[in-house]
JSON list of C-alpha atoms in Angstrom, two decimals:
[
{"chain": "A", "resi": 15, "resn": "UNK", "atom": "CA", "xyz": [8.08, -19.62, -16.40]},
{"chain": "A", "resi": 16, "resn": "UNK", "atom": "CA", "xyz": [11.40, -19.05, -18.16]},
{"chain": "A", "resi": 17, "resn": "UNK", "atom": "CA", "xyz": [14.64, -20.32, -16.63]},
{"chain": "A", "resi": 18, "resn": "UNK", "atom": "CA", "xyz": [16.93, -19.52, -14.99]},
{"chain": "A", "resi": 19, "resn": "UNK", "atom": "CA", "xyz": [14.51, -17.46, -12.87]},
{"chain": "A", "resi": 20, "resn": "UNK", "atom": "CA", "xyz": [11.47, -19.75, -12.85]},
{"chain": "A", "resi": 21, "resn": "UNK", "atom": "CA", "xyz": [12.80, -22.26, -10.32]},
{"chain": "A", "resi": 22, "resn": "UNK", "atom": "CA", "xyz": [14.19, -19.48, -8.10]},
{"chain": "A", "resi": 23, "resn": "UNK", "atom": "CA", "xyz": [10.78, -17.79, -7.98]},
{"chain": "A", "resi": 24, "resn": "UNK", "atom": "CA", "xyz": [9.06, -21.10, -7.12]},
{"chain": "A", "resi": 25, "resn": "UNK", "atom": "CA", "xyz": [11.52, -21.71, -4.28]},
{"chain": "A", "resi": 26, "resn": "UNK", "atom": "CA", "xyz": [11.01, -18.17, -2.96]},
{"chain": "A", "resi": 27, "resn": "UNK", "atom": "CA", "xyz": [7.23, -18.63, -3.06]},
{"chain": "A", "resi": 28, "resn": "UNK", "atom": "CA", "xyz": [7.51, -21.89, -1.14]},
{"chain": "A", "resi": 29, "resn": "UNK", "atom": "CA", "xyz": [9.79, -20.43, 1.55]},
{"chain": "A", "resi": 30, "resn": "UNK", "atom": "CA", "xyz": [7.73, -17.23, 1.92]},
{"chain": "A", "resi": 31, "resn": "UNK", "atom": "CA", "xyz": [4.21, -18.71, 1.96]},
{"chain": "A", "resi": 32, "resn": "UNK", "atom": "CA", "xyz": [3.96, -19.09, 5.76]},
{"chain": "A", "resi": 33, "resn": "UNK", "atom": "CA", "xyz": [5.06, -15.47, 6.33]},
{"chain": "A", "resi": 34, "resn": "UNK", "atom": "CA", "xyz": [3.41, -13.39, 3.61]},
{"chain": "A", "resi": 35, "resn": "UNK", "atom": "CA", "xyz": [0.33, -13.59, 1.44]},
{"chain": "A", "resi": 36, "resn": "UNK", "atom": "CA", "xyz": [1.42, -14.58, -2.05]},
{"chain": "A", "resi": 37, "resn": "UNK", "atom": "CA", "xyz": [-0.56, -13.57, -5.10]},
{"chain": "A", "resi": 38, "resn": "UNK", "atom": "CA", "xyz": [0.02, -15.20, -8.46]},
{"chain": "A", "resi": 39, "resn": "UNK", "atom": "CA", "xyz": [-1.12, -14.32, -11.97]},
{"chain": "A", "resi": 40, "resn": "UNK", "atom": "CA", "xyz": [0.10, -16.77, -14.63]},
{"chain": "A", "resi": 41, "resn": "UNK", "atom": "CA", "xyz": [-0.24, -14.02, -17.28]},
{"chain": "A", "resi": 42, "resn": "UNK", "atom": "CA", "xyz": [0.11, -16.52, -20.13]},
{"chain": "A", "resi": 43, "resn": "UNK", "atom": "CA", "xyz": [1.92, -15.37, -23.27]},
{"chain": "A", "resi": 44, "resn": "UNK", "atom": "CA", "xyz": [1.52, -18.20, -25.82]},
{"chain": "A", "resi": 45, "resn": "UNK", "atom": "CA", "xyz": [4.26, -16.79, -28.07]},
{"chain": "A", "resi": 46, "resn": "UNK", "atom": "CA", "xyz": [6.77, -17.38, -25.23]},
{"chain": "A", "resi": 47, "resn": "UNK", "atom": "CA", "xyz": [5.64, -20.93, -24.48]},
{"chain": "A", "resi": 48, "resn": "UNK", "atom": "CA", "xyz": [7.26, -23.81, -26.35]},
{"chain": "A", "resi": 49, "resn": "UNK", "atom": "CA", "xyz": [5.44, -26.62, -24.53]},
{"chain": "A", "resi": 50, "resn": "UNK", "atom": "CA", "xyz": [1.87, -26.15, -23.25]},
{"chain": "A", "resi": 51, "resn": "UNK", "atom": "CA", "xyz": [2.07, -29.23, -20.97]},
{"chain": "A", "resi": 52, "resn": "UNK", "atom": "CA", "xyz": [5.21, -27.83, -19.35]},
{"chain": "A", "resi": 53, "resn": "UNK", "atom": "CA", "xyz": [3.40, -24.51, -18.90]},
{"chain": "A", "resi": 54, "resn": "UNK", "atom": "CA", "xyz": [0.45, -26.23, -17.20]},
{"chain": "A", "resi": 55, "resn": "UNK", "atom": "CA", "xyz": [2.79, -28.09, -14.83]},
{"chain": "A", "resi": 56, "resn": "UNK", "atom": "CA", "xyz": [4.66, -24.89, -13.97]},
{"chain": "A", "resi": 57, "resn": "UNK", "atom": "CA", "xyz": [1.46, -22.92, -13.41]},
{"chain": "A", "resi": 58, "resn": "UNK", "atom": "CA", "xyz": [0.07, -25.65, -11.16]},
{"chain": "A", "resi": 59, "resn": "UNK", "atom": "CA", "xyz": [3.28, -25.72, -9.08]},
{"chain": "A", "resi": 60, "resn": "UNK", "atom": "CA", "xyz": [3.04, -21.93, -8.72]},
{"chain": "A", "resi": 61, "resn": "UNK", "atom": "CA", "xyz": [-0.66, -22.10, -7.84]},
{"chain": "A", "resi": 62, "resn": "UNK", "atom": "CA", "xyz": [0.17, -24.57, -5.06]},
{"chain": "A", "resi": 63, "resn": "UNK", "atom": "CA", "xyz": [2.53, -22.05, -3.41]},
{"chain": "A", "resi": 64, "resn": "UNK", "atom": "CA", "xyz": [0.21, -19.02, -3.58]},
{"chain": "A", "resi": 65, "resn": "UNK", "atom": "CA", "xyz": [-2.72, -17.87, -1.48]},
{"chain": "A", "resi": 66, "resn": "UNK", "atom": "CA", "xyz": [-4.44, -15.71, -4.10]},
{"chain": "A", "resi": 67, "resn": "UNK", "atom": "CA", "xyz": [-4.67, -16.58, -7.80]},
{"chain": "A", "resi": 68, "resn": "UNK", "atom": "CA", "xyz": [-5.87, -14.24, -10.53]},
{"chain": "A", "resi": 69, "resn": "UNK", "atom": "CA", "xyz": [-6.05, -15.54, -14.08]},
{"chain": "A", "resi": 70, "resn": "UNK", "atom": "CA", "xyz": [-7.87, -14.34, -17.14]},
{"chain": "A", "resi": 71, "resn": "UNK", "atom": "CA", "xyz": [-10.36, -16.53, -18.98]},
{"chain": "A", "resi": 72, "resn": "UNK", "atom": "CA", "xyz": [-7.86, -16.44, -21.89]},
{"chain": "A", "resi": 73, "resn": "UNK", "atom": "CA", "xyz": [-5.12, -17.82, -19.60]},
{"chain": "A", "resi": 74, "resn": "UNK", "atom": "CA", "xyz": [-7.40, -20.64, -18.46]},
{"chain": "A", "resi": 75, "resn": "UNK", "atom": "CA", "xyz": [-8.54, -21.45, -22.02]},
{"chain": "A", "resi": 76, "resn": "UNK", "atom": "CA", "xyz": [-4.92, -21.66, -23.24]},
{"chain": "A", "resi": 77, "resn": "UNK", "atom": "CA", "xyz": [-3.87, -23.92, -20.37]},
{"chain": "A", "resi": 78, "resn": "UNK", "atom": "CA", "xyz": [-6.96, -26.14, -20.34]},
{"chain": "A", "resi": 79, "resn": "UNK", "atom": "CA", "xyz": [-8.67, -25.85, -23.74]},
{"chain": "A", "resi": 80, "resn": "UNK", "atom": "CA", "xyz": [-12.38, -26.56, -23.62]},
{"chain": "A", "resi": 81, "resn": "UNK", "atom": "CA", "xyz": [-12.53, -27.23, -19.86]},
{"chain": "A", "resi": 82, "resn": "UNK", "atom": "CA", "xyz": [-15.10, -25.27, -17.80]},
{"chain": "A", "resi": 83, "resn": "UNK", "atom": "CA", "xyz": [-13.65, -22.32, -15.91]},
{"chain": "A", "resi": 84, "resn": "UNK", "atom": "CA", "xyz": [-15.43, -23.36, -12.71]},
{"chain": "A", "resi": 85, "resn": "UNK", "atom": "CA", "xyz": [-13.77, -26.78, -12.84]},
{"chain": "A", "resi": 86, "resn": "UNK", "atom": "CA", "xyz": [-10.32, -25.22, -13.26]},
{"chain": "A", "resi": 87, "resn": "UNK", "atom": "CA", "xyz": [-10.91, -22.80, -10.37]},
{"chain": "A", "resi": 88, "resn": "UNK", "atom": "CA", "xyz": [-11.90, -25.69, -8.09]},
{"chain": "A", "resi": 89, "resn": "UNK", "atom": "CA", "xyz": [-8.95, -27.80, -9.30]},
{"chain": "A", "resi": 90, "resn": "UNK", "atom": "CA", "xyz": [-6.63, -24.94, -8.39]},
{"chain": "A", "resi": 91, "resn": "UNK", "atom": "CA", "xyz": [-8.28, -24.50, -4.98]},
{"chain": "A", "resi": 92, "resn": "UNK", "atom": "CA", "xyz": [-7.49, -28.16, -4.36]},
{"chain": "A", "resi": 93, "resn": "UNK", "atom": "CA", "xyz": [-3.79, -27.42, -4.93]},
{"chain": "A", "resi": 94, "resn": "UNK", "atom": "CA", "xyz": [-3.60, -25.01, -1.99]},
{"chain": "A", "resi": 95, "resn": "UNK", "atom": "CA", "xyz": [-4.66, -21.41, -2.58]},
{"chain": "A", "resi": 96, "resn": "UNK", "atom": "CA", "xyz": [-7.44, -19.82, -0.55]},
{"chain": "A", "resi": 97, "resn": "UNK", "atom": "CA", "xyz": [-8.92, -17.71, -3.36]},
{"chain": "A", "resi": 98, "resn": "UNK", "atom": "CA", "xyz": [-9.02, -18.08, -7.14]},
{"chain": "A", "resi": 99, "resn": "UNK", "atom": "CA", "xyz": [-10.31, -15.25, -9.30]},
{"chain": "A", "resi": 100, "resn": "UNK", "atom": "CA", "xyz": [-10.98, -15.60, -13.03]},
{"chain": "A", "resi": 101, "resn": "UNK", "atom": "CA", "xyz": [-11.42, -12.36, -14.96]},
{"chain": "A", "resi": 102, "resn": "UNK", "atom": "CA", "xyz": [-13.32, -12.16, -18.23]},
{"chain": "A", "resi": 103, "resn": "UNK", "atom": "CA", "xyz": [-12.79, -8.58, -19.38]},
{"chain": "A", "resi": 104, "resn": "UNK", "atom": "CA", "xyz": [-16.15, -6.98, -20.12]},
{"chain": "A", "resi": 105, "resn": "UNK", "atom": "CA", "xyz": [-17.76, -10.19, -18.79]},
{"chain": "A", "resi": 106, "resn": "UNK", "atom": "CA", "xyz": [-16.72, -9.35, -15.23]},
{"chain": "A", "resi": 107, "resn": "UNK", "atom": "CA", "xyz": [-14.94, -11.52, -12.71]},
{"chain": "A", "resi": 108, "resn": "UNK", "atom": "CA", "xyz": [-15.64, -14.62, -10.64]},
{"chain": "A", "resi": 109, "resn": "UNK", "atom": "CA", "xyz": [-14.18, -15.35, -7.22]},
{"chain": "A", "resi": 110, "resn": "UNK", "atom": "CA", "xyz": [-13.93, -18.87, -5.83]},
{"chain": "A", "resi": 111, "resn": "UNK", "atom": "CA", "xyz": [-13.19, -20.06, -2.31]},
{"chain": "A", "resi": 112, "resn": "UNK", "atom": "CA", "xyz": [-13.86, -23.47, -0.80]},
{"chain": "A", "resi": 113, "resn": "UNK", "atom": "CA", "xyz": [-17.25, -22.18, 0.42]},
{"chain": "A", "resi": 114, "resn": "UNK", "atom": "CA", "xyz": [-18.27, -19.49, -2.05]},
{"chain": "A", "resi": 115, "resn": "UNK", "atom": "CA", "xyz": [-18.51, -18.74, -5.75]},
{"chain": "A", "resi": 116, "resn": "UNK", "atom": "CA", "xyz": [-19.25, -15.10, -6.52]},
{"chain": "A", "resi": 117, "resn": "UNK", "atom": "CA", "xyz": [-19.49, -13.17, -9.79]},
{"chain": "A", "resi": 118, "resn": "UNK", "atom": "CA", "xyz": [-19.68, -9.46, -10.47]},
{"chain": "A", "resi": 119, "resn": "UNK", "atom": "CA", "xyz": [-20.27, -7.77, -13.79]},
{"chain": "A", "resi": 120, "resn": "UNK", "atom": "CA", "xyz": [-17.72, -5.34, -15.14]},
{"chain": "A", "resi": 121, "resn": "UNK", "atom": "CA", "xyz": [-18.86, -1.73, -15.31]},
{"chain": "A", "resi": 122, "resn": "UNK", "atom": "CA", "xyz": [-19.79, -0.63, -18.83]},
{"chain": "A", "resi": 123, "resn": "UNK", "atom": "CA", "xyz": [-17.09, 1.81, -19.92]},
{"chain": "A", "resi": 124, "resn": "UNK", "atom": "CA", "xyz": [-15.68, 3.32, -23.08]},
{"chain": "A", "resi": 125, "resn": "UNK", "atom": "CA", "xyz": [-12.50, 1.28, -23.47]},
{"chain": "A", "resi": 126, "resn": "UNK", "atom": "CA", "xyz": [-9.45, 3.21, -24.67]},
{"chain": "A", "resi": 127, "resn": "UNK", "atom": "CA", "xyz": [-6.75, 0.63, -23.90]},
{"chain": "A", "resi": 128, "resn": "UNK", "atom": "CA", "xyz": [-6.75, -2.72, -22.11]},
{"chain": "A", "resi": 129, "resn": "UNK", "atom": "CA", "xyz": [-2.99, -2.76, -21.46]},
{"chain": "A", "resi": 130, "resn": "UNK", "atom": "CA", "xyz": [-2.47, -3.17, -17.74]},
{"chain": "A", "resi": 131, "resn": "UNK", "atom": "CA", "xyz": [-6.08, -4.07, -16.95]},
{"chain": "A", "resi": 132, "resn": "UNK", "atom": "CA", "xyz": [-5.19, -7.45, -15.43]},
{"chain": "A", "resi": 133, "resn": "UNK", "atom": "CA", "xyz": [-2.41, -5.99, -13.32]},
{"chain": "A", "resi": 134, "resn": "UNK", "atom": "CA", "xyz": [-4.71, -3.16, -12.25]},
{"chain": "A", "resi": 135, "resn": "UNK", "atom": "CA", "xyz": [-7.38, -5.70, -11.30]},
{"chain": "A", "resi": 136, "resn": "UNK", "atom": "CA", "xyz": [-4.91, -7.63, -9.13]},
{"chain": "A", "resi": 137, "resn": "UNK", "atom": "CA", "xyz": [-3.66, -4.42, -7.52]},
{"chain": "A", "resi": 138, "resn": "UNK", "atom": "CA", "xyz": [-7.26, -3.43, -6.82]},
{"chain": "A", "resi": 139, "resn": "UNK", "atom": "CA", "xyz": [-8.01, -6.81, -5.28]},
{"chain": "A", "resi": 140, "resn": "UNK", "atom": "CA", "xyz": [-4.93, -6.63, -3.06]},
{"chain": "A", "resi": 141, "resn": "UNK", "atom": "CA", "xyz": [-5.89, -3.06, -2.09]},
{"chain": "A", "resi": 142, "resn": "UNK", "atom": "CA", "xyz": [-9.42, -4.19, -1.18]},
{"chain": "A", "resi": 143, "resn": "UNK", "atom": "CA", "xyz": [-8.03, -7.07, 0.89]},
{"chain": "A", "resi": 144, "resn": "UNK", "atom": "CA", "xyz": [-5.64, -4.73, 2.70]},
{"chain": "A", "resi": 145, "resn": "UNK", "atom": "CA", "xyz": [-8.43, -2.23, 3.41]},
{"chain": "A", "resi": 146, "resn": "UNK", "atom": "CA", "xyz": [-10.54, -5.09, 4.83]},
{"chain": "A", "resi": 147, "resn": "UNK", "atom": "CA", "xyz": [-7.58, -6.17, 6.99]},
{"chain": "A", "resi": 148, "resn": "UNK", "atom": "CA", "xyz": [-7.47, -9.54, 5.20]},
{"chain": "A", "resi": 149, "resn": "UNK", "atom": "CA", "xyz": [-4.04, -9.41, 3.61]},
{"chain": "A", "resi": 150, "resn": "UNK", "atom": "CA", "xyz": [-1.86, -11.14, 6.20]},
{"chain": "A", "resi": 151, "resn": "UNK", "atom": "CA", "xyz": [-1.72, -14.95, 5.75]},
{"chain": "A", "resi": 152, "resn": "UNK", "atom": "CA", "xyz": [-3.37, -15.58, 9.12]},
{"chain": "A", "resi": 153, "resn": "UNK", "atom": "CA", "xyz": [-6.24, -13.19, 8.34]},
{"chain": "A", "resi": 154, "resn": "UNK", "atom": "CA", "xyz": [-6.46, -14.19, 4.68]},
{"chain": "A", "resi": 155, "resn": "UNK", "atom": "CA", "xyz": [-7.42, -17.72, 5.65]},
{"chain": "A", "resi": 156, "resn": "UNK", "atom": "CA", "xyz": [-10.59, -16.28, 7.22]},
{"chain": "A", "resi": 157, "resn": "UNK", "atom": "CA", "xyz": [-11.86, -15.12, 3.84]},
{"chain": "A", "resi": 158, "resn": "UNK", "atom": "CA", "xyz": [-13.86, -18.36, 3.67]},
{"chain": "A", "resi": 159, "resn": "UNK", "atom": "CA", "xyz": [-15.97, -17.08, 6.59]},
{"chain": "A", "resi": 160, "resn": "UNK", "atom": "CA", "xyz": [-16.83, -13.76, 4.91]},
{"chain": "A", "resi": 161, "resn": "UNK", "atom": "CA", "xyz": [-20.28, -12.97, 3.62]},
{"chain": "A", "resi": 162, "resn": "UNK", "atom": "CA", "xyz": [-21.18, -12.99, -0.05]},
{"chain": "A", "resi": 163, "resn": "UNK", "atom": "CA", "xyz": [-21.59, -9.21, 0.19]},
{"chain": "A", "resi": 164, "resn": "UNK", "atom": "CA", "xyz": [-18.01, -8.80, 1.46]},
{"chain": "A", "resi": 165, "resn": "UNK", "atom": "CA", "xyz": [-16.64, -10.97, -1.36]},
{"chain": "A", "resi": 166, "resn": "UNK", "atom": "CA", "xyz": [-18.73, -9.05, -3.91]},
{"chain": "A", "resi": 167, "resn": "UNK", "atom": "CA", "xyz": [-17.31, -5.77, -2.56]},
{"chain": "A", "resi": 168, "resn": "UNK", "atom": "CA", "xyz": [-13.76, -7.07, -3.00]},
{"chain": "A", "resi": 169, "resn": "UNK", "atom": "CA", "xyz": [-14.54, -8.00, -6.61]},
{"chain": "A", "resi": 170, "resn": "UNK", "atom": "CA", "xyz": [-16.35, -4.71, -7.32]},
{"chain": "A", "resi": 171, "resn": "UNK", "atom": "CA", "xyz": [-13.37, -2.72, -6.08]},
{"chain": "A", "resi": 172, "resn": "UNK", "atom": "CA", "xyz": [-10.97, -4.70, -8.28]},
{"chain": "A", "resi": 173, "resn": "UNK", "atom": "CA", "xyz": [-13.21, -4.38, -11.36]},
{"chain": "A", "resi": 174, "resn": "UNK", "atom": "CA", "xyz": [-13.54, -0.64, -10.70]},
{"chain": "A", "resi": 175, "resn": "UNK", "atom": "CA", "xyz": [-9.74, -0.28, -10.68]},
{"chain": "A", "resi": 176, "resn": "UNK", "atom": "CA", "xyz": [-9.43, -2.27, -13.93]},
{"chain": "A", "resi": 177, "resn": "UNK", "atom": "CA", "xyz": [-12.26, -0.39, -15.64]},
{"chain": "A", "resi": 178, "resn": "UNK", "atom": "CA", "xyz": [-10.77, 3.00, -14.77]},
{"chain": "A", "resi": 179, "resn": "UNK", "atom": "CA", "xyz": [-7.43, 1.79, -16.14]},
{"chain": "A", "resi": 180, "resn": "UNK", "atom": "CA", "xyz": [-9.11, 0.76, -19.41]},
{"chain": "A", "resi": 181, "resn": "UNK", "atom": "CA", "xyz": [-10.58, 4.23, -19.87]},
{"chain": "A", "resi": 182, "resn": "UNK", "atom": "CA", "xyz": [-7.17, 5.77, -20.60]},
{"chain": "A", "resi": 183, "resn": "UNK", "atom": "CA", "xyz": [-4.16, 5.02, -22.75]},
{"chain": "A", "resi": 184, "resn": "UNK", "atom": "CA", "xyz": [-1.30, 2.98, -21.33]},
{"chain": "A", "resi": 185, "resn": "UNK", "atom": "CA", "xyz": [-1.05, 0.97, -18.16]},
{"chain": "A", "resi": 186, "resn": "UNK", "atom": "CA", "xyz": [-2.13, 3.92, -16.03]},
{"chain": "A", "resi": 187, "resn": "UNK", "atom": "CA", "xyz": [-4.07, 2.84, -12.93]},
{"chain": "A", "resi": 188, "resn": "UNK", "atom": "CA", "xyz": [-6.26, 5.28, -10.99]},
{"chain": "A", "resi": 189, "resn": "UNK", "atom": "CA", "xyz": [-5.19, 7.23, -7.93]},
{"chain": "A", "resi": 190, "resn": "UNK", "atom": "CA", "xyz": [-6.88, 6.73, -4.56]},
{"chain": "A", "resi": 191, "resn": "UNK", "atom": "CA", "xyz": [-8.79, 9.99, -5.10]},
{"chain": "A", "resi": 192, "resn": "UNK", "atom": "CA", "xyz": [-10.07, 8.81, -8.49]},
{"chain": "A", "resi": 193, "resn": "UNK", "atom": "CA", "xyz": [-11.15, 5.50, -6.96]},
{"chain": "A", "resi": 194, "resn": "UNK", "atom": "CA", "xyz": [-12.94, 7.18, -4.09]},
{"chain": "A", "resi": 195, "resn": "UNK", "atom": "CA", "xyz": [-14.75, 9.52, -6.49]},
{"chain": "A", "resi": 196, "resn": "UNK", "atom": "CA", "xyz": [-15.73, 6.64, -8.80]},
{"chain": "A", "resi": 197, "resn": "UNK", "atom": "CA", "xyz": [-16.98, 4.61, -5.85]},
{"chain": "A", "resi": 198, "resn": "UNK", "atom": "CA", "xyz": [-19.17, 7.48, -4.63]},
{"chain": "A", "resi": 199, "resn": "UNK", "atom": "CA", "xyz": [-20.60, 8.13, -8.11]},
{"chain": "A", "resi": 200, "resn": "UNK", "atom": "CA", "xyz": [-21.09, 4.56, -9.26]},
{"chain": "A", "resi": 201, "resn": "UNK", "atom": "CA", "xyz": [-24.56, 3.61, -10.44]},
{"chain": "A", "resi": 202, "resn": "UNK", "atom": "CA", "xyz": [-25.98, 0.35, -9.25]}
]
C-alpha cells in the first residue's frame, strides 16, 4: 500500500494473473494508513487482480466500518477473485465463492501468541489447495464446483495450521509431521 512499491506490485499482479494463482491478504495496519478511503481503493484494486483473498474481520471492519462481513465478501467477489475468506480468530473462518458460503469454527486451543496466525492460515489454505490439485489458475476456477465438504476441509486445514501456530511463541508454523499428527488426533 506504500509507494514506491505499491503500484509496482499491482502491475505485477495484473500481468501475472493469467499465469499463476494470486493470493492477497490486505493485512491492514491502521498506524501506517494516512487516508482510509485511499486504503479502501488500493485494497479493492488489489482484490480485483487476485484469485484468493484472505482478510481478517479486523481488516474488514477498519476498511468498511459497520458493514456486514458477508456483504463485503460478496462485493469483493464481484471485483474478480474466485474465493474470499474472512478469518475471525477464535470465531473461525468463513469462505465465500459465487456458489457457496461456508464457515468452520476454530479449534479451541490454549493461545500463547497470535503473531503469524493470519500468515499461517493463508499458508495452510494454499497448502490445502495444492494438495487438492486446485492451485493452478485453470484448476482454481473449478473451486465453485466443489462440494461443501471439500470447502470445509480446506478451511479446517487452514484453521488447524493457524491454531497450531498460536499454541507457541513467535510466528512459528507447524511442520508437515505436526500437521499430520494433529489431523489424525483431532476431535470432532
